[in-house]
mmCIF file of C-alpha atoms in Angstrom:
data_model
loop_
_atom_site.group_PDB
_atom_site.id
_atom_site.type_symbol
_atom_site.label_atom_id
_atom_site.label_comp_id
_atom_site.label_asym_id
_atom_site.label_seq_id
_atom_site.Cartn_x
_atom_site.Cartn_y
_atom_site.Cartn_z
ATOM 1 C CA UNK A 939 -1.966 109.181 -34.141
ATOM 2 C CA UNK A 940 0.360 108.883 -31.181
ATOM 3 C CA UNK A 941 3.948 109.948 -31.722
ATOM 4 C CA UNK A 942 6.846 107.578 -31.075
ATOM 5 C CA UNK A 943 9.490 108.779 -28.655
ATOM 6 C CA UNK A 944 12.312 106.414 -27.778
ATOM 7 C CA UNK A 945 15.396 107.367 -25.801
ATOM 8 C CA UNK A 946 18.681 106.215 -27.269
ATOM 9 C CA UNK A 947 20.859 103.558 -25.626
ATOM 10 C CA UNK A 948 24.467 102.541 -26.424
ATOM 11 C CA UNK A 949 23.030 100.076 -28.933
ATOM 12 C CA UNK A 950 19.787 101.603 -30.143
ATOM 13 C CA UNK A 951 18.996 105.035 -31.564
ATOM 14 C CA UNK A 952 16.896 107.920 -30.313
ATOM 15 C CA UNK A 953 13.647 107.857 -32.255
ATOM 16 C CA UNK A 954 11.132 110.666 -32.680
ATOM 17 C CA UNK A 955 8.235 110.104 -35.037
ATOM 18 C CA UNK A 956 5.724 112.954 -34.968
ATOM 19 C CA UNK A 957 2.773 112.425 -37.276
ATOM 20 C CA UNK A 958 1.240 115.863 -36.715
ATOM 21 C CA UNK A 959 4.381 117.747 -37.659
ATOM 22 C CA UNK A 960 5.443 115.226 -40.288
ATOM 23 C CA UNK A 961 8.857 114.883 -38.632
ATOM 24 C CA UNK A 962 10.693 111.601 -38.512
ATOM 25 C CA UNK A 963 14.000 111.359 -36.730
ATOM 26 C CA UNK A 964 16.447 108.495 -36.045
ATOM 27 C CA UNK A 965 19.660 109.504 -34.311
ATOM 28 C CA UNK A 966 22.577 107.874 -32.551
ATOM 29 C CA UNK A 967 23.631 104.251 -32.883
ATOM 30 C CA UNK A 968 21.845 101.288 -34.248
ATOM 31 C CA UNK A 969 23.788 98.147 -33.420
ATOM 32 C CA UNK A 970 21.355 95.766 -31.668
ATOM 33 C CA UNK A 971 21.658 91.994 -32.165
ATOM 34 C CA UNK A 972 18.032 91.793 -33.125
ATOM 35 C CA UNK A 973 17.222 94.833 -35.224
ATOM 36 C CA UNK A 974 13.915 93.481 -36.510
ATOM 37 C CA UNK A 975 12.492 93.584 -32.976
ATOM 38 C CA UNK A 976 13.510 97.237 -32.593
ATOM 39 C CA UNK A 977 12.357 98.456 -36.014
ATOM 40 C CA UNK A 978 9.072 96.528 -36.341
ATOM 41 C CA UNK A 979 7.022 99.108 -34.339
ATOM 42 C CA UNK A 980 8.580 101.923 -36.396
ATOM 43 C CA UNK A 981 7.655 100.302 -39.704
ATOM 44 C CA UNK A 982 4.137 99.571 -38.372
ATOM 45 C CA UNK A 983 3.775 103.227 -37.335
ATOM 46 C CA UNK A 984 4.750 104.381 -40.839
ATOM 47 C CA UNK A 985 2.271 101.957 -42.354
ATOM 48 C CA UNK A 986 -0.449 103.729 -40.375
ATOM 49 C CA UNK A 987 0.941 107.234 -40.964
ATOM 50 C CA UNK A 988 1.110 106.781 -44.724
ATOM 51 C CA UNK A 989 -2.675 106.452 -44.898
ATOM 52 C CA UNK A 990 -2.980 110.182 -44.224
ATOM 53 C CA UNK A 991 0.425 111.836 -43.991
ATOM 54 C CA UNK A 992 1.025 115.576 -43.607
ATOM 55 C CA UNK A 993 1.669 117.532 -46.781
ATOM 56 C CA UNK A 994 5.399 117.380 -46.240
ATOM 57 C CA UNK A 995 7.308 114.681 -44.357
ATOM 58 C CA UNK A 996 10.824 115.519 -43.315
ATOM 59 C CA UNK A 997 13.117 112.683 -42.300
ATOM 60 C CA UNK A 998 16.375 113.153 -40.422
ATOM 61 C CA UNK A 999 18.778 110.254 -40.129
ATOM 62 C CA UNK A 1000 21.898 110.907 -38.106
ATOM 63 C CA UNK A 1001 23.725 107.729 -37.243
ATOM 64 C CA UNK A 1002 27.158 107.353 -35.766
ATOM 65 C CA UNK A 1003 27.242 103.575 -36.223
ATOM 66 C CA UNK A 1004 24.831 101.047 -37.633
ATOM 67 C CA UNK A 1005 25.271 97.316 -38.096
ATOM 68 C CA UNK A 1006 24.283 95.344 -41.168
ATOM 69 C CA UNK A 1007 21.231 93.867 -39.483
ATOM 70 C CA UNK A 1008 19.958 97.445 -38.946
ATOM 71 C CA UNK A 1009 20.803 98.364 -42.535
ATOM 72 C CA UNK A 1010 17.988 96.152 -43.817
ATOM 73 C CA UNK A 1011 15.534 97.583 -41.280
ATOM 74 C CA UNK A 1012 16.488 101.143 -42.244
ATOM 75 C CA UNK A 1013 15.824 100.171 -45.854
ATOM 76 C CA UNK A 1014 12.371 98.910 -44.797
ATOM 77 C CA UNK A 1015 11.692 102.318 -43.213
ATOM 78 C CA UNK A 1016 12.804 104.048 -46.429
ATOM 79 C CA UNK A 1017 10.626 101.742 -48.547
ATOM 80 C CA UNK A 1018 7.535 102.867 -46.617
ATOM 81 C CA UNK A 1019 8.559 106.483 -47.201
ATOM 82 C CA UNK A 1020 9.129 105.750 -50.876
ATOM 83 C CA UNK A 1021 5.608 104.338 -51.187
ATOM 84 C CA UNK A 1022 4.302 107.578 -49.644
ATOM 85 C CA UNK A 1023 6.374 109.646 -52.058
ATOM 86 C CA UNK A 1024 5.150 107.646 -55.026
ATOM 87 C CA UNK A 1025 1.605 108.232 -53.786
ATOM 88 C CA UNK A 1026 2.132 111.943 -54.419
ATOM 89 C CA UNK A 1027 3.217 113.092 -50.959
ATOM 90 C CA UNK A 1028 6.225 115.257 -50.398
ATOM 91 C CA UNK A 1029 9.055 113.478 -48.596
ATOM 92 C CA UNK A 1030 12.646 114.473 -48.079
ATOM 93 C CA UNK A 1031 15.397 112.495 -46.357
ATOM 94 C CA UNK A 1032 18.234 114.394 -44.706
ATOM 95 C CA UNK A 1033 21.170 112.024 -44.272
ATOM 96 C CA UNK A 1034 23.578 113.505 -41.736
ATOM 97 C CA UNK A 1035 27.152 112.318 -41.519
ATOM 98 C CA UNK A 1036 30.172 113.413 -39.560
ATOM 99 C CA UNK A 1037 32.878 115.344 -41.331
ATOM 100 C CA UNK A 1038 35.468 112.867 -42.691
ATOM 101 C CA UNK A 1039 33.171 109.870 -42.218
ATOM 102 C CA UNK A 1040 33.251 108.719 -45.829
ATOM 103 C CA UNK A 1041 31.790 105.344 -44.909
ATOM 104 C CA UNK A 1042 28.644 106.982 -43.518
ATOM 105 C CA UNK A 1043 28.378 109.263 -46.565
ATOM 106 C CA UNK A 1044 28.731 106.233 -48.821
ATOM 107 C CA UNK A 1045 26.085 104.351 -46.833
ATOM 108 C CA UNK A 1046 23.718 107.267 -47.467
ATOM 109 C CA UNK A 1047 24.564 107.229 -51.158
ATOM 110 C CA UNK A 1048 23.852 103.490 -51.288
ATOM 111 C CA UNK A 1049 20.338 104.140 -49.960
ATOM 112 C CA UNK A 1050 19.926 107.106 -52.273
ATOM 113 C CA UNK A 1051 20.574 104.878 -55.283
ATOM 114 C CA UNK A 1052 18.058 102.251 -54.137
ATOM 115 C CA UNK A 1053 15.264 104.526 -52.886
ATOM 116 C CA UNK A 1054 13.637 106.968 -55.232
ATOM 117 C CA UNK A 1055 13.113 109.863 -52.827
ATOM 118 C CA UNK A 1056 15.013 113.165 -52.701
ATOM 119 C CA UNK A 1057 18.025 112.733 -50.382
ATOM 120 C CA UNK A 1058 20.048 115.569 -48.941
ATOM 121 C CA UNK A 1059 23.544 114.674 -47.777
ATOM 122 C CA UNK A 1060 24.359 116.900 -44.842
ATOM 123 C CA UNK A 1061 27.804 117.107 -43.319
ATOM 124 C CA UNK A 1062 27.932 117.731 -39.580
ATOM 125 C CA UNK A 1063 30.784 120.065 -38.864
ATOM 126 C CA UNK A 1064 32.805 119.788 -35.674
ATOM 127 C CA UNK B 690 43.165 64.582 -35.064
ATOM 128 C CA UNK B 691 41.053 67.362 -33.687
ATOM 129 C CA UNK B 692 41.994 70.992 -33.974
ATOM 130 C CA UNK B 693 44.388 72.330 -31.333
ATOM 131 C CA UNK B 694 42.633 75.476 -30.153
ATOM 132 C CA UNK B 695 45.173 76.349 -27.449
ATOM 133 C CA UNK B 696 47.986 76.282 -29.976
ATOM 134 C CA UNK B 697 46.062 78.508 -32.381
ATOM 135 C CA UNK B 698 45.282 80.982 -29.608
ATOM 136 C CA UNK B 699 48.938 81.034 -28.499
ATOM 137 C CA UNK B 700 50.131 81.675 -32.057
ATOM 138 C CA UNK B 701 47.622 84.449 -32.591
ATOM 139 C CA UNK B 702 48.210 86.153 -29.245
ATOM 140 C CA UNK B 703 51.610 87.450 -30.273
ATOM 141 C CA UNK B 704 52.053 91.143 -30.848
ATOM 142 C CA UNK B 705 50.430 94.222 -29.393
ATOM 143 C CA UNK B 706 46.980 93.068 -28.302
ATOM 144 C CA UNK B 707 44.466 95.855 -27.810
ATOM 145 C CA UNK B 708 41.563 93.561 -27.014
ATOM 146 C CA UNK B 709 41.059 89.846 -26.645
ATOM 147 C CA UNK B 710 38.163 87.570 -25.845
ATOM 148 C CA UNK B 711 37.850 83.809 -25.512
ATOM 149 C CA UNK B 712 34.733 81.932 -24.492
ATOM 150 C CA UNK B 713 31.054 81.623 -25.102
ATOM 151 C CA UNK B 714 29.245 84.853 -25.954
ATOM 152 C CA UNK B 715 25.928 85.881 -24.490
ATOM 153 C CA UNK B 716 23.872 88.896 -25.488
ATOM 154 C CA UNK B 717 24.754 90.890 -22.363
ATOM 155 C CA UNK B 718 28.427 90.033 -22.762
ATOM 156 C CA UNK B 719 28.336 91.231 -26.326
ATOM 157 C CA UNK B 720 27.082 94.620 -25.172
ATOM 158 C CA UNK B 721 29.809 94.848 -22.526
ATOM 159 C CA UNK B 722 32.542 93.704 -24.916
ATOM 160 C CA UNK B 723 31.575 96.314 -27.493
ATOM 161 C CA UNK B 724 31.818 98.967 -24.793
ATOM 162 C CA UNK B 725 35.267 97.670 -23.806
ATOM 163 C CA UNK B 726 36.448 97.712 -27.442
ATOM 164 C CA UNK B 727 35.196 101.263 -27.833
ATOM 165 C CA UNK B 728 36.897 102.443 -24.626
ATOM 166 C CA UNK B 729 40.171 100.746 -25.569
ATOM 167 C CA UNK B 730 40.149 102.333 -29.018
ATOM 168 C CA UNK B 731 39.326 105.704 -27.496
ATOM 169 C CA UNK B 732 42.547 105.531 -25.460
ATOM 170 C CA UNK B 733 44.740 104.789 -28.469
ATOM 171 C CA UNK B 734 46.357 107.671 -30.255
ATOM 172 C CA UNK B 735 45.465 106.878 -33.862
ATOM 173 C CA UNK B 736 43.372 108.472 -36.617
ATOM 174 C CA UNK B 737 39.711 108.637 -35.597
ATOM 175 C CA UNK B 738 38.681 107.585 -39.079
ATOM 176 C CA UNK B 739 40.625 104.309 -38.824
ATOM 177 C CA UNK B 740 39.446 103.672 -35.263
ATOM 178 C CA UNK B 741 35.841 104.110 -36.382
ATOM 179 C CA UNK B 742 36.386 101.511 -39.098
ATOM 180 C CA UNK B 743 37.939 99.141 -36.543
ATOM 181 C CA UNK B 744 34.934 99.576 -34.255
ATOM 182 C CA UNK B 745 32.586 98.887 -37.156
ATOM 183 C CA UNK B 746 34.506 95.715 -38.003
ATOM 184 C CA UNK B 747 34.456 94.701 -34.319
ATOM 185 C CA UNK B 748 30.660 95.133 -34.157
ATOM 186 C CA UNK B 749 30.062 92.947 -37.211
ATOM 187 C CA UNK B 750 32.673 90.384 -36.145
ATOM 188 C CA UNK B 751 31.358 89.950 -32.610
ATOM 189 C CA UNK B 752 27.791 89.731 -33.862
ATOM 190 C CA UNK B 753 28.848 87.139 -36.448
ATOM 191 C CA UNK B 754 30.464 85.086 -33.678
ATOM 192 C CA UNK B 755 27.341 85.412 -31.527
ATOM 193 C CA UNK B 756 24.884 84.435 -34.245
ATOM 194 C CA UNK B 757 26.784 81.946 -36.367
ATOM 195 C CA UNK B 758 28.950 79.832 -34.057
ATOM 196 C CA UNK B 759 28.162 76.165 -33.657
ATOM 197 C CA UNK B 760 28.569 74.213 -30.453
ATOM 198 C CA UNK B 761 31.421 71.812 -29.822
ATOM 199 C CA UNK B 762 32.149 69.376 -27.052
ATOM 200 C CA UNK B 763 34.622 70.842 -24.600
ATOM 201 C CA UNK B 764 36.637 68.655 -22.291
ATOM 202 C CA UNK B 765 36.984 69.679 -18.695
ATOM 203 C CA UNK B 766 34.084 72.103 -18.606
ATOM 204 C CA UNK B 767 30.817 71.902 -16.732
ATOM 205 C CA UNK B 768 28.824 72.418 -19.859
ATOM 206 C CA UNK B 769 29.027 69.573 -22.313
ATOM 207 C CA UNK B 770 28.954 71.745 -25.384
ATOM 208 C CA UNK B 771 29.732 75.384 -25.965
ATOM 209 C CA UNK B 772 29.662 77.864 -28.822
ATOM 210 C CA UNK B 773 33.255 78.740 -28.161
ATOM 211 C CA UNK B 774 34.690 81.737 -29.946
ATOM 212 C CA UNK B 775 37.792 83.911 -29.922
ATOM 213 C CA UNK B 776 38.520 87.469 -30.960
ATOM 214 C CA UNK B 777 41.693 89.549 -30.989
ATOM 215 C CA UNK B 778 42.355 93.123 -32.004
ATOM 216 C CA UNK B 779 46.010 93.905 -32.558
ATOM 217 C CA UNK B 780 47.711 97.160 -33.359
ATOM 218 C CA UNK B 781 50.986 98.155 -34.960
ATOM 219 C CA UNK B 782 52.307 101.372 -36.499
ATOM 220 C CA UNK B 783 50.380 100.902 -39.723
ATOM 221 C CA UNK B 784 47.022 100.035 -38.263
ATOM 222 C CA UNK B 785 44.931 97.278 -36.782
ATOM 223 C CA UNK B 786 44.193 93.628 -37.348
ATOM 224 C CA UNK B 787 40.980 91.964 -36.226
ATOM 225 C CA UNK B 788 41.121 88.174 -35.888
ATOM 226 C CA UNK B 789 38.240 85.897 -34.978
ATOM 227 C CA UNK B 790 37.892 82.158 -34.551
ATOM 228 C CA UNK B 791 34.811 80.004 -34.099
ATOM 229 C CA UNK B 792 33.507 76.546 -34.858
ATOM 230 C CA UNK B 793 31.154 76.048 -37.791
ATOM 231 C CA UNK B 794 29.392 73.138 -39.450
ATOM 232 C CA UNK B 795 30.314 71.701 -42.849
ATOM 233 C CA UNK B 796 27.361 73.430 -44.470
ATOM 234 C CA UNK B 797 28.500 76.873 -43.288
ATOM 235 C CA UNK B 798 32.068 76.127 -44.359
ATOM 236 C CA UNK B 799 30.925 75.633 -47.934
ATOM 237 C CA UNK B 800 28.947 78.903 -47.930
ATOM 238 C CA UNK B 801 31.722 80.890 -46.225
ATOM 239 C CA UNK B 802 34.461 79.714 -48.593
ATOM 240 C CA UNK B 803 32.431 80.606 -51.650
ATOM 241 C CA UNK B 804 31.302 83.911 -50.173
ATOM 242 C CA UNK B 805 34.769 85.044 -49.058
ATOM 243 C CA UNK B 806 36.409 84.022 -52.347
ATOM 244 C CA UNK B 807 33.839 86.131 -54.165
ATOM 245 C CA UNK B 808 34.371 89.104 -51.850
ATOM 246 C CA UNK B 809 38.158 88.872 -52.195
ATOM 247 C CA UNK B 810 37.945 88.781 -55.994
ATOM 248 C CA UNK B 811 35.920 92.004 -56.125
ATOM 249 C CA UNK B 812 37.169 95.571 -56.344
ATOM 250 C CA UNK B 813 35.657 98.507 -54.472
ATOM 251 C CA UNK B 814 32.862 99.162 -56.986
ATOM 252 C CA UNK B 815 31.965 95.497 -57.329
ATOM 253 C CA UNK B 816 31.743 95.213 -53.537
ATOM 254 C CA UNK B 817 29.414 98.202 -53.481
ATOM 255 C CA UNK B 818 27.185 96.475 -56.054
ATOM 256 C CA UNK B 819 27.266 93.229 -54.089
ATOM 257 C CA UNK B 820 26.360 95.039 -50.860
ATOM 258 C CA UNK B 821 23.415 96.816 -52.458
ATOM 259 C CA UNK B 822 22.241 93.642 -54.128
ATOM 260 C CA UNK B 823 22.179 91.648 -50.871
ATOM 261 C CA UNK B 824 20.645 94.576 -48.979
ATOM 262 C CA UNK B 825 17.862 95.140 -51.464
ATOM 263 C CA UNK B 826 17.108 91.681 -52.781
ATOM 264 C CA UNK B 827 17.633 89.103 -50.084
ATOM 265 C CA UNK B 828 15.463 88.345 -47.134
ATOM 266 C CA UNK B 829 16.964 88.717 -43.694
ATOM 267 C CA UNK B 830 16.403 86.602 -40.625
ATOM 268 C CA UNK B 831 16.780 87.588 -36.984
ATOM 269 C CA UNK B 832 20.407 86.591 -37.290
ATOM 270 C CA UNK B 833 21.088 88.925 -40.188
ATOM 271 C CA UNK B 834 21.255 87.992 -43.776
ATOM 272 C CA UNK B 835 23.039 86.751 -46.792
ATOM 273 C CA UNK B 836 26.547 87.341 -45.533
ATOM 274 C CA UNK B 837 26.128 91.122 -45.676
ATOM 275 C CA UNK B 838 28.330 91.526 -42.590
ATOM 276 C CA UNK B 839 31.409 90.144 -44.339
ATOM 277 C CA UNK B 840 30.832 92.357 -47.385
ATOM 278 C CA UNK B 841 30.572 95.344 -45.064
ATOM 279 C CA UNK B 842 33.786 94.363 -43.257
ATOM 280 C CA UNK B 843 35.635 94.085 -46.588
ATOM 281 C CA UNK B 844 34.286 97.431 -47.798
ATOM 282 C CA UNK B 845 35.150 99.340 -44.638
ATOM 283 C CA UNK B 846 38.601 97.795 -44.163
ATOM 284 C CA UNK B 847 39.505 98.075 -47.863
ATOM 285 C CA UNK B 848 41.637 94.958 -47.578
ATOM 286 C CA UNK B 849 41.361 91.269 -48.421
ATOM 287 C CA UNK B 850 39.982 88.750 -45.956
ATOM 288 C CA UNK B 851 42.442 86.122 -44.769
ATOM 289 C CA UNK B 852 40.865 82.880 -43.703
ATOM 290 C CA UNK B 853 41.419 79.221 -43.019
ATOM 291 C CA UNK B 854 39.326 76.246 -42.032
ATOM 292 C CA UNK B 855 40.815 73.595 -39.770
ATOM 293 C CA UNK B 856 38.842 70.403 -39.477
ATOM 294 C CA UNK B 857 37.948 69.596 -35.902
ATOM 295 C CA UNK B 858 35.707 66.564 -35.572
ATOM 296 C CA UNK B 859 32.143 65.453 -36.301
ATOM 297 C CA UNK B 860 32.005 67.561 -39.477
ATOM 298 C CA UNK B 861 32.771 70.727 -37.560
ATOM 299 C CA UNK B 862 35.615 73.029 -38.568
ATOM 300 C CA UNK B 863 37.405 75.901 -36.898
ATOM 301 C CA UNK B 864 36.953 79.094 -38.920
ATOM 302 C CA UNK B 865 40.006 81.344 -38.675
ATOM 303 C CA UNK B 866 39.238 84.848 -39.986
ATOM 304 C CA UNK B 867 41.304 88.012 -40.060
ATOM 305 C CA UNK B 868 41.277 91.417 -41.673
ATOM 306 C CA UNK B 869 43.579 94.423 -41.554
ATOM 307 C CA UNK B 870 42.492 98.029 -41.278
ATOM 308 C CA UNK B 871 45.314 100.328 -42.212
ATOM 309 C CA UNK B 872 45.848 104.045 -42.330
#
């Protein structure tokens, strides 16, 4: 399946979804007014990918800012990954946060407690 | 008597204003305003951690104004009605204060009062639970959902929301909202 490559903007993140390598990456900022519009193609892609995923799917989330309308969409992405994980596929989510950004760490922990997939909290050092 | 917007703006414009906006928001304006807020904060010598919280609060606040304001009739303007809104960011030695004002219908007033009272009565852990509950269990629309933005603002600022409703006319009230983000 075709990968997704989206360049980041001041309001939307850089997205790299590579089905062959099993690499999923969302980086930057996610603060659009209409997050559903931005995330719908990503969730649809995962829906397709989960039919025959690679043995191991590695997810990297590195967000500087995200708004609450994106928070629901990010949860939708994680729910697709959770379904894959429950189906016996290996999935790991690396949640990157800036040193001292306790809010971003806490946001990751919130997801970790909702989604039953192994999370790794990774501090980005200056 | 209808609400005196000019008076409210004058009273709230006192102090060290870092950023202010008055008018009707459009999507492109919102993008530009967020950039301005970010640039202004960048120039201020204050802890990065606090400034990041302020920017987060500004994002949610401006998007709330954009999505949830109701139109009122404005005298002396070309347009008959406008979704007029106001936002101020002020700074003092201890930190920042974000104030917003917009017009909302009776129905929203009822929801907002109940929602804010609940948020203000909760401690840190209870707010975390509330946030996760809304995030995981409620459906979202294009405009967002379930008042998650206000819960997020309260969590990040770690302070109580101050608010007031002033009745305007035709069952529309002015929603005065402010929150402090301190060191």
